[in-house]
mmCIF file of C-alpha atoms in Angstrom:
data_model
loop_
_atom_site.group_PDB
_atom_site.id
_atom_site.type_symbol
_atom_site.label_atom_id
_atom_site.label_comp_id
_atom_site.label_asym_id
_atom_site.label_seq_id
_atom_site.Cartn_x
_atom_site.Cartn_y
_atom_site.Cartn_z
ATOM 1 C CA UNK A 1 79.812 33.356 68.404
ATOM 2 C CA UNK A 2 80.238 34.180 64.961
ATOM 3 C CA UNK A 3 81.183 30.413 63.997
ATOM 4 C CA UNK A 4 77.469 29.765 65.664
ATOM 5 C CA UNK A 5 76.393 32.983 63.280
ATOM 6 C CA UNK A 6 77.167 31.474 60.293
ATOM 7 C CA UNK A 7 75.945 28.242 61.060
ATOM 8 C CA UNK A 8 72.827 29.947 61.378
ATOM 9 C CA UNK A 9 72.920 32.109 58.438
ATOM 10 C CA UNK A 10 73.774 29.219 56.191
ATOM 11 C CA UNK A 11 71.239 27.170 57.600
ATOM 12 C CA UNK A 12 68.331 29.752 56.977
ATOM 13 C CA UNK A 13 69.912 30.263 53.458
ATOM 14 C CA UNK A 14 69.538 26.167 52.699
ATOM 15 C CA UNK A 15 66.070 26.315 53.858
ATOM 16 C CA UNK A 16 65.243 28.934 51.768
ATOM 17 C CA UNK A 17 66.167 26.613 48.758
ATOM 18 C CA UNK A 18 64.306 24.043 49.771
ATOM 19 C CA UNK A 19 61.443 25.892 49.907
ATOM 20 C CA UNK A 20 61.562 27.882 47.025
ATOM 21 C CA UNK A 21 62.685 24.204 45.037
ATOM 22 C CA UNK A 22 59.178 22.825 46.807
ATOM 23 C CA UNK A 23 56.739 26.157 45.699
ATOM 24 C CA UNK A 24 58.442 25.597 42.216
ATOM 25 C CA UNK A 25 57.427 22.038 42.026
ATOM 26 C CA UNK A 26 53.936 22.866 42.756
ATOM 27 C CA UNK A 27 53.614 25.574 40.830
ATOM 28 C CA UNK A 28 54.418 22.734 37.669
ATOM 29 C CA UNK A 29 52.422 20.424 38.638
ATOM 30 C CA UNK A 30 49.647 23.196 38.953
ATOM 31 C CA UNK A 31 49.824 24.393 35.170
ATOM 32 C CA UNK A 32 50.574 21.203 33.683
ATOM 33 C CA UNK A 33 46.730 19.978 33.492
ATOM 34 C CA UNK A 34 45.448 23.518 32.487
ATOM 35 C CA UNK A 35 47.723 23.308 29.817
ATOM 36 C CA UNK A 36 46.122 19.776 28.649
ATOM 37 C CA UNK A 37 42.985 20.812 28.990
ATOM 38 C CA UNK A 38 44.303 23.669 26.449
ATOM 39 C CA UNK A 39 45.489 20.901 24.082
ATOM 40 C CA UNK A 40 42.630 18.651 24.305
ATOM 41 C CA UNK A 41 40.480 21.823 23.756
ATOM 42 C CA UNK A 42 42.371 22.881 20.600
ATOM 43 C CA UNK A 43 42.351 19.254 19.134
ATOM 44 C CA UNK A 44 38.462 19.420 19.568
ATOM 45 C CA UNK A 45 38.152 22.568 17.701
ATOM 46 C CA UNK A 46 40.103 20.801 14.851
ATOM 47 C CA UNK A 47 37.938 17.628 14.815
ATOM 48 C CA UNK A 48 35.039 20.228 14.617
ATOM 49 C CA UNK A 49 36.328 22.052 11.348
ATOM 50 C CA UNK A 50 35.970 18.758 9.342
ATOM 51 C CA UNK A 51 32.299 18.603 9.321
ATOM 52 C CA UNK A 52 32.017 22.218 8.547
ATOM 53 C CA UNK A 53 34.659 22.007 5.722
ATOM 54 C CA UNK A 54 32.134 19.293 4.166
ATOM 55 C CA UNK A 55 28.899 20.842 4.828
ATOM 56 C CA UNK A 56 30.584 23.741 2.711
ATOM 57 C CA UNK A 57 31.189 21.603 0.321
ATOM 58 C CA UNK A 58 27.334 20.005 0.039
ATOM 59 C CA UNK A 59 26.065 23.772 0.141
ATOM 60 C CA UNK A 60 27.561 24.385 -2.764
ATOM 61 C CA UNK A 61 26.073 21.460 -5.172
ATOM 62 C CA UNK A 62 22.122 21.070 -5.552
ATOM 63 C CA UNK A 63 21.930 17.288 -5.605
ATOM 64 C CA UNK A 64 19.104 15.736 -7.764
ATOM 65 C CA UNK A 65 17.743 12.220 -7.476
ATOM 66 C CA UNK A 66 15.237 11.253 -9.951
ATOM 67 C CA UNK A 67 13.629 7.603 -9.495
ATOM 68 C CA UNK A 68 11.144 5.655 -10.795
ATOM 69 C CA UNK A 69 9.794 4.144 -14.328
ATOM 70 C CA UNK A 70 10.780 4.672 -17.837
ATOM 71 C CA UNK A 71 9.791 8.019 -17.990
ATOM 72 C CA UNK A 72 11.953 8.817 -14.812
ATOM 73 C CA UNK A 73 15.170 7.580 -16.944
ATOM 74 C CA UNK A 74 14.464 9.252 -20.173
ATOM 75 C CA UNK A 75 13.499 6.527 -22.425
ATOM 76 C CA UNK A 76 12.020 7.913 -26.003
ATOM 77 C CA UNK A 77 14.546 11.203 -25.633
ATOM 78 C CA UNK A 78 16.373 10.531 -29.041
ATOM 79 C CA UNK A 79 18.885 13.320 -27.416
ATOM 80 C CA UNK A 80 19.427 11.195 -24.869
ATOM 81 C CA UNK A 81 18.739 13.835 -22.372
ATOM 82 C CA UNK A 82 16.071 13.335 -20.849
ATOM 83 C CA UNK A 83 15.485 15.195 -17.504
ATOM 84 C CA UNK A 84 18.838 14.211 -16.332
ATOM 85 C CA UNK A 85 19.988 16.835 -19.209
ATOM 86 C CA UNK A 86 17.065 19.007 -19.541
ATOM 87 C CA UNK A 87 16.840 19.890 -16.061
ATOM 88 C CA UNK A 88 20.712 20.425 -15.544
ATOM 89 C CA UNK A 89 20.573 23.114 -17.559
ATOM 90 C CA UNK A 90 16.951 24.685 -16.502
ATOM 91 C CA UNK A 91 18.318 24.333 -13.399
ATOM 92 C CA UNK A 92 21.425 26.609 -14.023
ATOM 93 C CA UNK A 93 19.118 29.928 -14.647
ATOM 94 C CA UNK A 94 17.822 29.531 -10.972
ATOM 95 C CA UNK A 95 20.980 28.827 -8.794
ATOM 96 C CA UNK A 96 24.595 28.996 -9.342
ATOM 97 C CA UNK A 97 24.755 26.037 -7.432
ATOM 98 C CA UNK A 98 26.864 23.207 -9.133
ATOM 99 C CA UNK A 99 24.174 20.515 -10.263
ATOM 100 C CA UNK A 100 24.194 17.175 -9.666
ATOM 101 C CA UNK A 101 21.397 14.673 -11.138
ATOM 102 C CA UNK A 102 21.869 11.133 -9.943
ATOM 103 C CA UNK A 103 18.909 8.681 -12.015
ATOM 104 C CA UNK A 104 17.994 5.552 -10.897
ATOM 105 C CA UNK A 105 15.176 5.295 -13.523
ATOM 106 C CA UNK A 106 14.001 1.375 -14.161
ATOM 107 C CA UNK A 107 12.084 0.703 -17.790
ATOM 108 C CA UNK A 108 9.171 -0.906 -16.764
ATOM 109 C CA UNK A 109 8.889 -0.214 -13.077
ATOM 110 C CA UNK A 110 5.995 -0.254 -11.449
ATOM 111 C CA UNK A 111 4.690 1.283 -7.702
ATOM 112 C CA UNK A 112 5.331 -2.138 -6.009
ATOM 113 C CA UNK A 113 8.718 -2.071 -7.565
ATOM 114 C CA UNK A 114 9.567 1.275 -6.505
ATOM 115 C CA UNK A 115 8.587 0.210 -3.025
ATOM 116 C CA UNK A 116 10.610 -3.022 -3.225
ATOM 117 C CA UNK A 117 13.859 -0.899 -4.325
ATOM 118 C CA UNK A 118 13.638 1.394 -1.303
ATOM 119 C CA UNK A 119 12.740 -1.210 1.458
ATOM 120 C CA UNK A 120 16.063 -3.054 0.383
ATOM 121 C CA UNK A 121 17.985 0.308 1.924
ATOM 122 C CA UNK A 122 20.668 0.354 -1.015
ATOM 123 C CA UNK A 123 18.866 3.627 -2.312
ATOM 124 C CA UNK A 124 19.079 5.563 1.036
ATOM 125 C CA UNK A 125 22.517 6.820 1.186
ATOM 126 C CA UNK A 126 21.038 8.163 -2.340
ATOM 127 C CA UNK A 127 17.975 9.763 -0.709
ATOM 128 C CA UNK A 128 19.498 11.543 2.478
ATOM 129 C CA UNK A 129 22.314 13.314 -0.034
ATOM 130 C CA UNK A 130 19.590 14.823 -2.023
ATOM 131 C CA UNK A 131 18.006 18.338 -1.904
ATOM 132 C CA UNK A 132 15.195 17.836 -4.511
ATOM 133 C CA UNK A 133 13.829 14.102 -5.603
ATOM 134 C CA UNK A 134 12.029 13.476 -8.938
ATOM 135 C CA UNK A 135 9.098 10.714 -9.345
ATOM 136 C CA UNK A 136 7.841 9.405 -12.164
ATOM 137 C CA UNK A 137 5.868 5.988 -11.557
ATOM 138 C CA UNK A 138 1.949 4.705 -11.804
ATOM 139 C CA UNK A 139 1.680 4.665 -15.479
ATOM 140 C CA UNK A 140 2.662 0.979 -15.897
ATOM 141 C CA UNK A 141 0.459 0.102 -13.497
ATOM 142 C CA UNK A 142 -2.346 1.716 -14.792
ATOM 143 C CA UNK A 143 -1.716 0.625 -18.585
ATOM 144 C CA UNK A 144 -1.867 -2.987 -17.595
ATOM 145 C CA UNK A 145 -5.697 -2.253 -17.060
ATOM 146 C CA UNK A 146 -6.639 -0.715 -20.576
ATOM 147 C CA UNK A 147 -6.622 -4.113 -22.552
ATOM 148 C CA UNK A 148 -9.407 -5.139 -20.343
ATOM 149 C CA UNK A 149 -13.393 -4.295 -21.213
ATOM 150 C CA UNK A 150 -16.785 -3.766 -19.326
ATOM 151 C CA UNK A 151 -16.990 -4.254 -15.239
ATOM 152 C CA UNK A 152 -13.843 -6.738 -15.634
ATOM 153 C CA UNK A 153 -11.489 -3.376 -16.328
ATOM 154 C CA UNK A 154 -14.129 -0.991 -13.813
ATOM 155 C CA UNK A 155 -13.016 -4.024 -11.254
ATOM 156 C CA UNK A 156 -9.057 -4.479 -12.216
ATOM 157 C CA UNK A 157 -8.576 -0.418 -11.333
ATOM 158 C CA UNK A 158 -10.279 0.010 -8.209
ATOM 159 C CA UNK A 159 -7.944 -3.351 -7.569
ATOM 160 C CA UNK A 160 -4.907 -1.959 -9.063
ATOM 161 C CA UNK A 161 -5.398 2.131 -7.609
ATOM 162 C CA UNK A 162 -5.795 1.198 -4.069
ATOM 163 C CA UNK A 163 -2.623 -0.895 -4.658
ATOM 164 C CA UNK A 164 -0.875 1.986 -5.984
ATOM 165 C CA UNK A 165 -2.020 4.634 -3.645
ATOM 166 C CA UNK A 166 -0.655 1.596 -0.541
ATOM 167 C CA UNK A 167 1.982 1.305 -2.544
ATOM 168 C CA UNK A 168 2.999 4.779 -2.778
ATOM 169 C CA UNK A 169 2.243 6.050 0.696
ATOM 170 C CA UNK A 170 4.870 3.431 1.997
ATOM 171 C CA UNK A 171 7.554 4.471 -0.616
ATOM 172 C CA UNK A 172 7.087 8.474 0.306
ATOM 173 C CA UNK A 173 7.683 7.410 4.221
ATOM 174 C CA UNK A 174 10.548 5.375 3.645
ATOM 175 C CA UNK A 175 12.007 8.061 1.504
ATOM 176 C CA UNK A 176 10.829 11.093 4.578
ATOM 177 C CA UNK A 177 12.438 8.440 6.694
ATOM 178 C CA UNK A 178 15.638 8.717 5.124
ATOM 179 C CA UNK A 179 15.112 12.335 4.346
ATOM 180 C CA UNK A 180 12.948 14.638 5.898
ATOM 181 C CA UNK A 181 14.252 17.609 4.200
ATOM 182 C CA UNK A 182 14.477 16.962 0.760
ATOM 183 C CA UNK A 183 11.897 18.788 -1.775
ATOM 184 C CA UNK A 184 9.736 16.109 -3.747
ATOM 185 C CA UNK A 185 8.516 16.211 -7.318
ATOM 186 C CA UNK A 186 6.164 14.238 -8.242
ATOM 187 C CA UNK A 187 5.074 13.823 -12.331
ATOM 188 C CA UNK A 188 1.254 13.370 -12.958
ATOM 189 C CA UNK A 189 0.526 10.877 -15.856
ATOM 190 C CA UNK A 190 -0.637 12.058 -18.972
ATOM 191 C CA UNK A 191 -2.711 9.820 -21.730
ATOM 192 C CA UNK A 192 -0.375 9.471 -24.993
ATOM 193 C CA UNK A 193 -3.486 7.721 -26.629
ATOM 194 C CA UNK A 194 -5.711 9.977 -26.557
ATOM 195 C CA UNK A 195 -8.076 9.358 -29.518
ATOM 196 C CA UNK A 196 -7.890 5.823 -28.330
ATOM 197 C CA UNK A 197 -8.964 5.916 -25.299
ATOM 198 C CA UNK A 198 -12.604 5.098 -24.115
ATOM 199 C CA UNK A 199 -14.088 8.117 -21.965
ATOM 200 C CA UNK A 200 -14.874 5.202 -19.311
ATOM 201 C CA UNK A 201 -10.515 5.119 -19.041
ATOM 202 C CA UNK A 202 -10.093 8.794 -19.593
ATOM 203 C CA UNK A 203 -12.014 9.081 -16.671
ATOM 204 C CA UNK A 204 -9.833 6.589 -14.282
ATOM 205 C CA UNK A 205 -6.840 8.680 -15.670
ATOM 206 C CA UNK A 206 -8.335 11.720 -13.907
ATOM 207 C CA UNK A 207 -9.338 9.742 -11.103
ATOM 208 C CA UNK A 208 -5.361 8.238 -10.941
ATOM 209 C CA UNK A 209 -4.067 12.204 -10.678
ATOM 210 C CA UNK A 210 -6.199 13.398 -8.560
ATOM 211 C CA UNK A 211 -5.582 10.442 -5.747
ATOM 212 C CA UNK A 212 -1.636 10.720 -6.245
ATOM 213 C CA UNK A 213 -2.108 14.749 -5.969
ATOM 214 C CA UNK A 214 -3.843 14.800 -2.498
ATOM 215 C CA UNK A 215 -1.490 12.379 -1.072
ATOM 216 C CA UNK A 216 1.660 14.219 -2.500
ATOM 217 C CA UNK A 217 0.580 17.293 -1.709
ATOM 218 C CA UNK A 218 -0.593 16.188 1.926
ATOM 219 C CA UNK A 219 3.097 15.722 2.693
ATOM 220 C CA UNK A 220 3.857 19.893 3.053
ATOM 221 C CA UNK A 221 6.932 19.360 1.135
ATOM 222 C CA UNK A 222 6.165 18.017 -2.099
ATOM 223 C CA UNK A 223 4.834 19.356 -5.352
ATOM 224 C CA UNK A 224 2.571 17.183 -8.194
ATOM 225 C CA UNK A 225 3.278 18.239 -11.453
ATOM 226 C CA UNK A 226 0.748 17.942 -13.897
ATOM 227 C CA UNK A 227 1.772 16.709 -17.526
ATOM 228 C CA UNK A 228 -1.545 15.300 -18.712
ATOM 229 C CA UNK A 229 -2.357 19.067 -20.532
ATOM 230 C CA UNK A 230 1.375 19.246 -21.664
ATOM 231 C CA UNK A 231 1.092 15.958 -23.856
ATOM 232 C CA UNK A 232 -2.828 16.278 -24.529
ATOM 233 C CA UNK A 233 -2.181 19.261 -26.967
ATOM 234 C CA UNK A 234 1.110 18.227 -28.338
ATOM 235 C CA UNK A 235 0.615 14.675 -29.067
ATOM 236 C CA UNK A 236 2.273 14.920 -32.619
ATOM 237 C CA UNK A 237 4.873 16.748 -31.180
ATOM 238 C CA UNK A 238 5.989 15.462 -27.449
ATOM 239 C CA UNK A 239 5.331 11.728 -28.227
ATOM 240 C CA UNK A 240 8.422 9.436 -29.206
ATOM 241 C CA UNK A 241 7.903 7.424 -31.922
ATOM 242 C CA UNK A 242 6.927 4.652 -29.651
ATOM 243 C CA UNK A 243 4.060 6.199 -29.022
ATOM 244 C CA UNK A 244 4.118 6.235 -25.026
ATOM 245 C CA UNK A 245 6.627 8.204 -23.681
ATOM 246 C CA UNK A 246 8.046 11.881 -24.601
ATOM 247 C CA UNK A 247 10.107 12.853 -27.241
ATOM 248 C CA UNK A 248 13.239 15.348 -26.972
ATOM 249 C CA UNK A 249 11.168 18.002 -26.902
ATOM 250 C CA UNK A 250 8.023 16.406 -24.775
ATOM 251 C CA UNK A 251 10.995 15.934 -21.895
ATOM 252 C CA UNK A 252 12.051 19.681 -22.418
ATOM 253 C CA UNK A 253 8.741 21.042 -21.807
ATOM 254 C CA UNK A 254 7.723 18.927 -19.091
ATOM 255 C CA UNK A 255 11.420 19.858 -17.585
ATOM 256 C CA UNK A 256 10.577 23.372 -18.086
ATOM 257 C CA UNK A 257 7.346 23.100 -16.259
ATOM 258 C CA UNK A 258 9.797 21.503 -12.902
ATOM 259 C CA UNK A 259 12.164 23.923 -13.571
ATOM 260 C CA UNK A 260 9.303 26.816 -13.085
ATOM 261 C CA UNK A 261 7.605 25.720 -10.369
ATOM 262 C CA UNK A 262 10.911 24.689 -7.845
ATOM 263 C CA UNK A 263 12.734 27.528 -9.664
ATOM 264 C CA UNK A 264 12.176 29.730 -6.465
ATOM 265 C CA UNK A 265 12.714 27.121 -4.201
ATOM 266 C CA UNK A 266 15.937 25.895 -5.004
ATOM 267 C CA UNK A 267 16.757 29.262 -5.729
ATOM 268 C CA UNK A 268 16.713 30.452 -2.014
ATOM 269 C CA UNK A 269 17.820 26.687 -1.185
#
């Protein structure tokens, strides 16, 4: 009886292992995924960090891209400033941003050649880094019209401004199309020969401006700049000694004019 007892006692006792072995086994299998899902969960939240670390970065630099013509590079600046170096430092009294100016200026460029640069793509990693964008471009086109005389020149600019105006409504959607966001600038031309020029081209000048403003301004994003009253009054003083583009101090007051009007902008950027 107590050999039988025993037997019993000790058999109970083994079972009891066996069972308590089994519930432990469970019980790991059980929190091992949870605790995967915890490491998977924790390796996401670290992949997410590196796009915030560089968006800090970006928000922290006001990046400038200024494209376009002659003027748009700073030819005639016998600084060598131009608005790559006026407008770093305007630029300084309105955020305490660092400032970056990246210029892709071309001598002699005109609208088709603008458009030609940006439907190549090699300008758009360019574009959709930028917070502000600069334009200078039209005034080669339009010069290329003054030699001519009579009906042949009243001809060559209706010709040559819807050109232009095609022109530059396919260059502002590629560059929306790259970047939607980015504030644009766009420079008005001004007449450095003014008591040259007949009142018959004076008055496709004004026509020229007043085109490019309405389809700048149509975007709801951009600003035209007008220069034509900057250099009209200041000839002697803002013209290079070229005699077509600005001086040191013809690029410093036309920078100062950008500088005021995207001051509060970039300011609250």
């Amino acid at each position: 009886m107590k050999k039988t007892l025993t037997y019993t006692l000790l058999s109970l006792a083994f079972l009891g292992i066996i069972v308590l072995s089994a519930g432990f086994y469970q019980a790991l299998r059980a929190t091992t995924p949870h605790n995967s899902q915890s490491t998977a969960a924790l390796a996401s939240s670290s992949a997410e960090a590196i796009p915030a670390q560089a968006s800090a970065k970006k928000s922290d630099t006001l990046n400038v891209l200024i494209i376009g013509d002659s003027i748009a590079k700073g030819t005639g600046d016998e600084k060598n400033k131009g608005f790559t170096g006026n407008l770093t430092d305007s630029f300084k009294n309105s955020t305490s941003k660092q400032i970056h100016i990246n210029n892709l200026g071309i001598d002699g460029l005109e609208s088709s050649g603008l458009l030609q640069q940006l439907q190549t793509k090699k300008w758009d990693q360019s574009v959709a880094d930028s917070d502000l964008i600069l334009i200078s471009i039209g005034g080669n086109d339009l010069r290329s019209i003054l030699t001519l005389n009579g009906l042949a020149q009243q001809d060559a600019f209706q010709e040559k401004r819807d050109s232009y105006m095609n022109n530059l409504k396919q260059s502002l959607q590629l560059l929306r199309s790259a970047n939607p966001k980015a504030e644009i600038v766009f420079l008005g031309l001004y007449n450095p020969y003014e008591k040259l020029t007949s009142s018959e081209a004076q008055g496709f000048l004004e026509e020229w401006n007043y085109k490019s403003q309405q389809l700048i301004e149509g975007d709801g994003k951009a600003l035209f700049i007008p220069t034509y009253d900057l250099i009209k009054y200041n000839i002697g003083r803002y013209i290079a000694q070229d005699g077509l583009h600005p001086n040191a101090s013809g690029y410093q007051a036309i920078s100062n004019r950008i500088s005021q009007s995207v001051g509060p902008i970039i300011s609250g950027s």
